[in-house]
Short mmCIF file of N, CA, C and O in Angstrom, two decimals:
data_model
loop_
_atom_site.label_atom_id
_atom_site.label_comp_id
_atom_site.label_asym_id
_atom_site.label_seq_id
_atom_site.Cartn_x
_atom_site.Cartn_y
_atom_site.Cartn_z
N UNK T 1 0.85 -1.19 0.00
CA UNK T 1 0.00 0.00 0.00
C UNK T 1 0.89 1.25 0.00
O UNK T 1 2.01 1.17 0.51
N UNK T 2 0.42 2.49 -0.59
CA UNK T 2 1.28 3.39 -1.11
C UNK T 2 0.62 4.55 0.32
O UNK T 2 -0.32 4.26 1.05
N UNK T 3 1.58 6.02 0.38
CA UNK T 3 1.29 6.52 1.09
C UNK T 3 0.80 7.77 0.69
O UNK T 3 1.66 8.59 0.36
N UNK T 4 -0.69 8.19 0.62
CA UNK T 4 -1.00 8.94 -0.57
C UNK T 4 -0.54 10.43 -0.28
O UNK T 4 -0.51 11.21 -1.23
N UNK T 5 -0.21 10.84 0.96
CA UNK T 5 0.17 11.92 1.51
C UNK T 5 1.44 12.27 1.06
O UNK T 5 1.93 13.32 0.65
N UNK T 6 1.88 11.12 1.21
CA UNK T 6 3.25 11.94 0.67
C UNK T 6 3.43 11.90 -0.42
O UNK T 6 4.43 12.59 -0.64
N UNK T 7 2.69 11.11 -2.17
CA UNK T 7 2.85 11.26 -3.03
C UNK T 7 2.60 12.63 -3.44
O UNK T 7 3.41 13.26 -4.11
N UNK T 8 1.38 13.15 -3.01
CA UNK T 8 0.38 14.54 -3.18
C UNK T 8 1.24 15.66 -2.60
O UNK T 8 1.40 16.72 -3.21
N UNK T 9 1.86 15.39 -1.26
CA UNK T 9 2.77 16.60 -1.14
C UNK T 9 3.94 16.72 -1.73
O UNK T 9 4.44 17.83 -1.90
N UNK T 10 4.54 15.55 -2.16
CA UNK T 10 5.73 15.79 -3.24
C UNK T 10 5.16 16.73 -4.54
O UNK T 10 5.38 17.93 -4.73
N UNK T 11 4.60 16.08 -5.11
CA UNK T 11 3.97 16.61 -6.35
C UNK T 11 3.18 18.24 -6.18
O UNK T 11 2.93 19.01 -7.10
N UNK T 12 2.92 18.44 -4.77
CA UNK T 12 2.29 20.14 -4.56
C UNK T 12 3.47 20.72 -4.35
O UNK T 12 3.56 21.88 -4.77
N UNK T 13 4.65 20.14 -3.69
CA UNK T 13 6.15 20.98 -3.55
C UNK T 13 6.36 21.40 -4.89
O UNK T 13 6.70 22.53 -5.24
N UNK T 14 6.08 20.15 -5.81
CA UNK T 14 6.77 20.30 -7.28
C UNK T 14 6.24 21.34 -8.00
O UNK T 14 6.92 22.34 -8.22
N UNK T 15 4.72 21.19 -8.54
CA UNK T 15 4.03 21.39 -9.35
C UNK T 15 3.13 22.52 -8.95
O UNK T 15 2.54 23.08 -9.87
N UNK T 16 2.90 23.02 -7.51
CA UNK T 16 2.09 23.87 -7.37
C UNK T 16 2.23 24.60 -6.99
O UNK T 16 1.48 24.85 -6.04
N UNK T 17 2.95 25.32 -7.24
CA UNK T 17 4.03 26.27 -6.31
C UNK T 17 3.08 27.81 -6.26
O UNK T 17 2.71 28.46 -5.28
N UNK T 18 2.87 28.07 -7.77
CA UNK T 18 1.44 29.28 -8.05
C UNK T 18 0.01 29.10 -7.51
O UNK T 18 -0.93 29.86 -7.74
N UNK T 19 -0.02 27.71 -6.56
CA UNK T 19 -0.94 28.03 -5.78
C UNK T 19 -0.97 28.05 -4.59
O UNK T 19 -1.85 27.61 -3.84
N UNK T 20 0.10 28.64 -4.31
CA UNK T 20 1.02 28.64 -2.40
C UNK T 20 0.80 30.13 -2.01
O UNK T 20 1.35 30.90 -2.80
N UNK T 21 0.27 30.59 -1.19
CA UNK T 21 0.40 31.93 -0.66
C UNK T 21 1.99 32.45 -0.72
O UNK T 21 2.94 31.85 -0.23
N UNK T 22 2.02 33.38 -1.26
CA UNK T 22 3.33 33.79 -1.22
C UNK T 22 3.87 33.77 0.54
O UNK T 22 4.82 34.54 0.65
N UNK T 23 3.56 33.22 1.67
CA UNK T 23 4.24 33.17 2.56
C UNK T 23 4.07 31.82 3.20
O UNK T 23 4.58 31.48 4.27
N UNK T 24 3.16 30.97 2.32
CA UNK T 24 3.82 29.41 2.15
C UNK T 24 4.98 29.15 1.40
O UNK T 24 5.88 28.39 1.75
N UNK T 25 4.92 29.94 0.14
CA UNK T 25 6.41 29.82 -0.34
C UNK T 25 7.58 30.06 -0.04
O UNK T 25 8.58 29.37 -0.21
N UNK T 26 7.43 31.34 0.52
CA UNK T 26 8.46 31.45 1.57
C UNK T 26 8.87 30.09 2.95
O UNK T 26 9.88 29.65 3.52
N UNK T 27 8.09 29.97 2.96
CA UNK T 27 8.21 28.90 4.56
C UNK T 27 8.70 27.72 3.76
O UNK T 27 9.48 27.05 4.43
N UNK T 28 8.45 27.12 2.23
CA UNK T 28 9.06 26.17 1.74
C UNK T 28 10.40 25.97 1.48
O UNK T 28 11.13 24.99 1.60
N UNK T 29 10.68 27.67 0.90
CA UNK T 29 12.06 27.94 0.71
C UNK T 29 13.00 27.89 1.59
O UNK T 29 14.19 27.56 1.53
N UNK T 30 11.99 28.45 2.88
CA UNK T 30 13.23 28.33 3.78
C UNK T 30 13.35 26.78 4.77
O UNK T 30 14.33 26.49 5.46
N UNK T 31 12.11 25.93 4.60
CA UNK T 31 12.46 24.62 5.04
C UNK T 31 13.71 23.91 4.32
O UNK T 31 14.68 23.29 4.74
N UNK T 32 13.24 24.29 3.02
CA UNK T 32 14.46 23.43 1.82
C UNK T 32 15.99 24.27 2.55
O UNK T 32 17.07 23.69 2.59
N UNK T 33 15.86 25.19 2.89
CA UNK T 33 17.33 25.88 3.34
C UNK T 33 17.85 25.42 4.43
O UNK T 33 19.03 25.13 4.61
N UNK T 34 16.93 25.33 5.21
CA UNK T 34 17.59 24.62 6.34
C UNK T 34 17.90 23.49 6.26
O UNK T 34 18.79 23.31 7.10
N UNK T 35 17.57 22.12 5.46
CA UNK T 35 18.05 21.02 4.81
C UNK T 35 19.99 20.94 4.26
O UNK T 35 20.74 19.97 4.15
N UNK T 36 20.18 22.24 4.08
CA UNK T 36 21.25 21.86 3.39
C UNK T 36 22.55 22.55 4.98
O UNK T 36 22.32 23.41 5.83
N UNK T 37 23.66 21.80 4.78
CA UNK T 37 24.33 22.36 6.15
C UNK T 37 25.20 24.05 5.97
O UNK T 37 25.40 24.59 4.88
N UNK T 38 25.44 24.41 6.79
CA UNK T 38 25.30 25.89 6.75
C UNK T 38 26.40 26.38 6.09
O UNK T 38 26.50 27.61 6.00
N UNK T 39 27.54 25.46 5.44
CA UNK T 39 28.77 26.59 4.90
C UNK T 39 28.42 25.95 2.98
O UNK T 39 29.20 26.09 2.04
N UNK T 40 27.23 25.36 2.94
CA UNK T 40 27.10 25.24 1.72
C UNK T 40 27.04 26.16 0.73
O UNK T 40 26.28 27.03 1.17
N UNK T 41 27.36 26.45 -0.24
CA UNK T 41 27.09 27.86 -0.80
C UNK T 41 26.12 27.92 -1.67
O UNK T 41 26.23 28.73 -2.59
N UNK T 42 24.70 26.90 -1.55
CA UNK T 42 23.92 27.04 -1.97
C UNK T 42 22.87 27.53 -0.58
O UNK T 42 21.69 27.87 -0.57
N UNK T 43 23.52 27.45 0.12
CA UNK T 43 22.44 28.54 1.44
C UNK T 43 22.99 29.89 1.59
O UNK T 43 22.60 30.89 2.19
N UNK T 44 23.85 29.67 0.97
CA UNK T 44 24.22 31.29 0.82
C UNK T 44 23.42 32.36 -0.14
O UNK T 44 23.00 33.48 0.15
N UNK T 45 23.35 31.58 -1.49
CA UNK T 45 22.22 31.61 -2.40
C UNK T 45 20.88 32.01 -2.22
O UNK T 45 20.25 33.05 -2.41
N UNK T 46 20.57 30.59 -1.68
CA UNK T 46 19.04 30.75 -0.90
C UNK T 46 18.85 31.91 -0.27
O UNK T 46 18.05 32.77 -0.65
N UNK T 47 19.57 32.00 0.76
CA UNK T 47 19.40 33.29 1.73
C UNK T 47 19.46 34.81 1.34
O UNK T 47 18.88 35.79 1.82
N UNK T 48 20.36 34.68 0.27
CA UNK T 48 19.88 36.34 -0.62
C UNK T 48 18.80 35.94 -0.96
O UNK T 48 17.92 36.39 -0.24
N UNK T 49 18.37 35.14 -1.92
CA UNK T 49 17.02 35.27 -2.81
C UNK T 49 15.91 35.32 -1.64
O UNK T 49 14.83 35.87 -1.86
N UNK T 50 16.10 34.91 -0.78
CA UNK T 50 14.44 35.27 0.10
C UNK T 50 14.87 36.48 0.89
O UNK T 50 14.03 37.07 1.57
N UNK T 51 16.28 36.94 0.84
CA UNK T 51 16.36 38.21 1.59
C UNK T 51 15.82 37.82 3.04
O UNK T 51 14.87 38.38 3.58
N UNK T 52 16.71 36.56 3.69
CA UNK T 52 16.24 36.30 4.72
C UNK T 52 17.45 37.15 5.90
O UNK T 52 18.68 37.06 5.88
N UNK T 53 16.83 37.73 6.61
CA UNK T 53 17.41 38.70 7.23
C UNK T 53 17.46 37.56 8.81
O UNK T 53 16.63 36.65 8.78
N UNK T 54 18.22 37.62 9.86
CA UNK T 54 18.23 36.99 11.19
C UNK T 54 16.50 37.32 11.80
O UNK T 54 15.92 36.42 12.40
N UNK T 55 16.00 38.32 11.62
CA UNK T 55 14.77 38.63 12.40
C UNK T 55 13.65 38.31 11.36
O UNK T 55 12.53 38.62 11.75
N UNK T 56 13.71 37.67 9.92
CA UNK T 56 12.98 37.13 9.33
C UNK T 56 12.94 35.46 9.82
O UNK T 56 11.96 34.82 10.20
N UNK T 57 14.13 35.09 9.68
CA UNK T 57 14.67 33.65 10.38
C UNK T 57 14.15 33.20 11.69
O UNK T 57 13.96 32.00 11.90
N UNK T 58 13.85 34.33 12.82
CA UNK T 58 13.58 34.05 13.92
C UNK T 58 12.09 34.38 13.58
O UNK T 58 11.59 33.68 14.46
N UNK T 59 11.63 34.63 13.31
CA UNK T 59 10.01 34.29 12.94
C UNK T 59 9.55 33.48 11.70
O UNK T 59 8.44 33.73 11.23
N UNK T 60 10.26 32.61 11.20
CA UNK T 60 10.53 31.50 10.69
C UNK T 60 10.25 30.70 11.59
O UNK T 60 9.13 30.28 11.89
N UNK T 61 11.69 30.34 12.26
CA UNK T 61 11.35 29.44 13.32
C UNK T 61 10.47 29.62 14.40
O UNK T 61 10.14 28.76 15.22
N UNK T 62 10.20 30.50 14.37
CA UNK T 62 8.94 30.95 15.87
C UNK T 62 7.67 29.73 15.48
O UNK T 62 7.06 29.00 16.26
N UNK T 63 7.59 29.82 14.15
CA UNK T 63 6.09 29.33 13.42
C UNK T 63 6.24 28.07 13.57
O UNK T 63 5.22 27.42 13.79
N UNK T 64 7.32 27.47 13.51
CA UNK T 64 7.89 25.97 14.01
C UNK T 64 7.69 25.40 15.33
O UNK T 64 7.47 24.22 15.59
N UNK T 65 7.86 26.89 16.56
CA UNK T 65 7.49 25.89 17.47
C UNK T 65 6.31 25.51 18.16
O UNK T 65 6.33 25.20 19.35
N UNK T 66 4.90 25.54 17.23
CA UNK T 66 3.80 25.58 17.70
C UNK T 66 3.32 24.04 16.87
O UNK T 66 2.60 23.12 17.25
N UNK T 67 4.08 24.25 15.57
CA UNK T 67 3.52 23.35 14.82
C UNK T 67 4.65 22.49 13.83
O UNK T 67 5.40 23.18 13.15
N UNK T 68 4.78 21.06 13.74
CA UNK T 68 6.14 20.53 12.75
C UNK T 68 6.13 21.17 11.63
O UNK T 68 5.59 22.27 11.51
N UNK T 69 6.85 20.39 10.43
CA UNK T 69 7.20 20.76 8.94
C UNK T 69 6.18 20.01 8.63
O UNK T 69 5.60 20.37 7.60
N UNK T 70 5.62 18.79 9.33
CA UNK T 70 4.99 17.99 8.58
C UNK T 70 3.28 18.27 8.65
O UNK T 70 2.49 17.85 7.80
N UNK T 71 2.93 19.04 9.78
CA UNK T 71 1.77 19.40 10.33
C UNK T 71 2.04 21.16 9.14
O UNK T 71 0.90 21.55 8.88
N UNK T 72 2.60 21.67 8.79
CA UNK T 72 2.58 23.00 8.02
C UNK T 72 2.24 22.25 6.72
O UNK T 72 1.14 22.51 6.22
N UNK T 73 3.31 21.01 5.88
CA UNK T 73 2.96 20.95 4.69
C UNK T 73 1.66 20.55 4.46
O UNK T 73 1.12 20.74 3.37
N UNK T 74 0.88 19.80 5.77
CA UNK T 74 -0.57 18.78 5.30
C UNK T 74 -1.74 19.57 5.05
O UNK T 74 -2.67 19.27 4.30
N UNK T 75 -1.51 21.28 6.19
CA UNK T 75 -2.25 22.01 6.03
C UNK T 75 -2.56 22.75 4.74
O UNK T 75 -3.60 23.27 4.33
N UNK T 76 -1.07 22.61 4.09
CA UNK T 76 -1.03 23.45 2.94
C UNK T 76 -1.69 22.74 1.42
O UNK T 76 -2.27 23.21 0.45
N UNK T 77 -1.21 21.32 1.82
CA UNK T 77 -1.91 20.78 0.67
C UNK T 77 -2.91 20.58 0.84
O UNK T 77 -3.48 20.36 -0.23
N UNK T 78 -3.83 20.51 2.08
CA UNK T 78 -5.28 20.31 1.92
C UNK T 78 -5.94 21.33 1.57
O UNK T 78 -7.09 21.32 1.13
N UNK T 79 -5.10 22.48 1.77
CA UNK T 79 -5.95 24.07 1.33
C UNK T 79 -6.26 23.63 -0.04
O UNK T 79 -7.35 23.35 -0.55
N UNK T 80 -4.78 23.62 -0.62
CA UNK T 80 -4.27 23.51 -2.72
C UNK T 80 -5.43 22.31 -3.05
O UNK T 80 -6.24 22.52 -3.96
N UNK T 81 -5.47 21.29 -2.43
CA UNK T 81 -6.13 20.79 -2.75
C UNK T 81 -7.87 20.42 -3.33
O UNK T 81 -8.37 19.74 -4.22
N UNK T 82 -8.47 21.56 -1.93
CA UNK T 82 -9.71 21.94 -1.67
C UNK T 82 -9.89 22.86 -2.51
O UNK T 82 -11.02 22.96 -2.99
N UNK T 83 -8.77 23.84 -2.95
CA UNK T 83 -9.35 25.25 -3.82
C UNK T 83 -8.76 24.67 -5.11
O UNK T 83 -9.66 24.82 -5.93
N UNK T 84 -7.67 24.07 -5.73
CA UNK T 84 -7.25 23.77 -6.93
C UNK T 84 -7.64 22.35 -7.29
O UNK T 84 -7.07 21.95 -8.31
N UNK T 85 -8.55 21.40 -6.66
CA UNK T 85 -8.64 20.13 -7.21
C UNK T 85 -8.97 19.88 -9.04
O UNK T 85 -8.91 19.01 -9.90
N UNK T 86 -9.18 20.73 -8.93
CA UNK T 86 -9.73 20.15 -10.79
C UNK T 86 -8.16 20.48 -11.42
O UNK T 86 -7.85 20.03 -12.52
N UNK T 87 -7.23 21.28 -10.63
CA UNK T 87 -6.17 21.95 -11.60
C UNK T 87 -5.02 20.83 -10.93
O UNK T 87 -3.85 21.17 -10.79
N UNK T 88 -5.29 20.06 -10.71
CA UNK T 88 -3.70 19.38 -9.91
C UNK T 88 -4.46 17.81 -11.17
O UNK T 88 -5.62 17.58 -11.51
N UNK T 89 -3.15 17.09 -11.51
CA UNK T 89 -3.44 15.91 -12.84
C UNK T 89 -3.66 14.40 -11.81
O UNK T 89 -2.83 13.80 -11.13
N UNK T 90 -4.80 14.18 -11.98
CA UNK T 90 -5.15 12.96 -10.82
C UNK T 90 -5.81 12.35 -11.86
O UNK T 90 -6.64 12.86 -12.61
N UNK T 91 -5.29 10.97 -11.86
CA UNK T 91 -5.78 9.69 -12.41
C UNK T 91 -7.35 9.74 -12.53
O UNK T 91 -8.13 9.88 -11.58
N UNK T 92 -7.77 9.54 -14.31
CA UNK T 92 -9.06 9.48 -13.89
C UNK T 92 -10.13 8.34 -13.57
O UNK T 92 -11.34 8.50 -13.79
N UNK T 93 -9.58 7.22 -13.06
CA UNK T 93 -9.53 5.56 -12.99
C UNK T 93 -9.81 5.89 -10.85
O UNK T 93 -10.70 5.72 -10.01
N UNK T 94 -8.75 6.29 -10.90
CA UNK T 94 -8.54 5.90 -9.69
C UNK T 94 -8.30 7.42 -8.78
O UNK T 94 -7.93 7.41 -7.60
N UNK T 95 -8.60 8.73 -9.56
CA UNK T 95 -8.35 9.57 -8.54
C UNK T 95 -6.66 9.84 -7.44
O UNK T 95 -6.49 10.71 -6.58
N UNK T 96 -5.71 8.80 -7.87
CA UNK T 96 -4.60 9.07 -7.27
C UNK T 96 -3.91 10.66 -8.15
O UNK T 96 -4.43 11.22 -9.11
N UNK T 97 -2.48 11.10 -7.34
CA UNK T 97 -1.89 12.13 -7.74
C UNK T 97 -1.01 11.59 -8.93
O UNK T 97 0.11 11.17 -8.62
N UNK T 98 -1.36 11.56 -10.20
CA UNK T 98 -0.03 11.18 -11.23
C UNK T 98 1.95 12.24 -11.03
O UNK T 98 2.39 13.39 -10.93
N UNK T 99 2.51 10.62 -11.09
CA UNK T 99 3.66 11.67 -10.76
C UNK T 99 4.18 12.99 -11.31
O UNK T 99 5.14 13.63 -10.86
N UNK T 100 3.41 13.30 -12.36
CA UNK T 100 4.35 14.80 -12.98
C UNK T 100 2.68 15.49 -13.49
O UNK T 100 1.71 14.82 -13.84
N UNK T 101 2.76 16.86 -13.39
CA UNK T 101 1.76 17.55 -13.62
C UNK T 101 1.56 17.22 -15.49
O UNK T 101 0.61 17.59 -16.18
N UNK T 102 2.30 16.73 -15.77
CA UNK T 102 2.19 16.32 -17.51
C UNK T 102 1.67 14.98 -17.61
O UNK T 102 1.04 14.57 -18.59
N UNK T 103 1.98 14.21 -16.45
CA UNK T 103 2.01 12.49 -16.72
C UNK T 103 0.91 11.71 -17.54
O UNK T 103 -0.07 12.23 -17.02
N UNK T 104 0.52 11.03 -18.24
CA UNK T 104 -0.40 10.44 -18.77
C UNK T 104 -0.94 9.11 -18.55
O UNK T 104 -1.84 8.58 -19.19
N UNK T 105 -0.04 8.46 -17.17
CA UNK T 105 -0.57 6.92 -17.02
C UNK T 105 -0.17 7.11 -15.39
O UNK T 105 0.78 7.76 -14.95
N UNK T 106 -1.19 6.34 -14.61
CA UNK T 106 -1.25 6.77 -13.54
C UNK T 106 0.10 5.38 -12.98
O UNK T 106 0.23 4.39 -13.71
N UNK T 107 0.83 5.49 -11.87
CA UNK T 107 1.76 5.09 -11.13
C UNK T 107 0.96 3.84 -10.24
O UNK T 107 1.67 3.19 -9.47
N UNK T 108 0.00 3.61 -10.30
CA UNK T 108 -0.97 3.63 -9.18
C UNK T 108 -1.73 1.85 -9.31
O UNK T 108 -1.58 0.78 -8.73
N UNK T 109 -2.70 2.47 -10.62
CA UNK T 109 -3.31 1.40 -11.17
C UNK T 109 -2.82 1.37 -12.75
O UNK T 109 -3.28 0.45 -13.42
N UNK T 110 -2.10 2.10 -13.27
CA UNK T 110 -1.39 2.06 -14.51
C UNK T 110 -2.38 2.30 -15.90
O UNK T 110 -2.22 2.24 -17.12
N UNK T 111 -3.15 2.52 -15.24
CA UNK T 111 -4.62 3.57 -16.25
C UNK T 111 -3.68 4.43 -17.50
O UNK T 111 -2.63 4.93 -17.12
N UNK T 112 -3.96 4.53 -18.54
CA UNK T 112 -3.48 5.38 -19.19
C UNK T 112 -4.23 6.09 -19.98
O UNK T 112 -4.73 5.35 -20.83
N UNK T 113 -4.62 7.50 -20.14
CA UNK T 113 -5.37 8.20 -20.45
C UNK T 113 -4.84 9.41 -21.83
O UNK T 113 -5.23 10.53 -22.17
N UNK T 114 -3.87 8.54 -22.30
CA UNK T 114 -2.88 8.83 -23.70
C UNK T 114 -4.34 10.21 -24.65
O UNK T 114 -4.09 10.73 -25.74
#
């Protein structure tokens, strides 16, 4: 048995990014930043492009300690989900999340809708 949560939030990280409040996107960007270790110089990167300042960072993490990464992303995809369902590419057999917003045969039950 597959775990449908995390197929659907991979694929809303991926694919749905234009339907993220611009300060879910932010909170993604900066989860993915904190993933990488700190003399990487792709967090150096990161951290200009969100113009994350220390007192942006600390209310970053403030928002963390009420609630996990994993309790922020479920909320977020059930929003995307509830307001964008017709616009996200779900198997039409079986209603699962196909892996790529292009995909044409579902991963799932292998439906193909060519």
């Amino acid at each position: 048995m597959h775990d449908q949560n995390k197929y659907l939030t991979k694929y809303v990280l991926r694919y749905c990014r234009n339907f993220m409040t611009d300060e879910e996107r932010l909170i993604c960007d900066y989860l993915l930043y904190k993933e990488y270790p700190t003399n990487n110089y792709k967090v150096k990167f990161i951290k200009y492009k969100l113009g994350l300042t220390p007192k942006i960072e600390e209310a970053l993490d403030a928002i963390f300690e009420t609630k996990t990464k994993e309790e922020f992303y479920k909320e977020m995809v059930e929003r995307i989900v509830k307001n964008h369902n017709s616009d996200l590419n779900l198997c039409p057999k079986c209603n699962e999340v196909a892996r790529t917003d292009t995909a044409k045969q579902c991963r799932f039950c292998s439906h193909d809708w060519h």
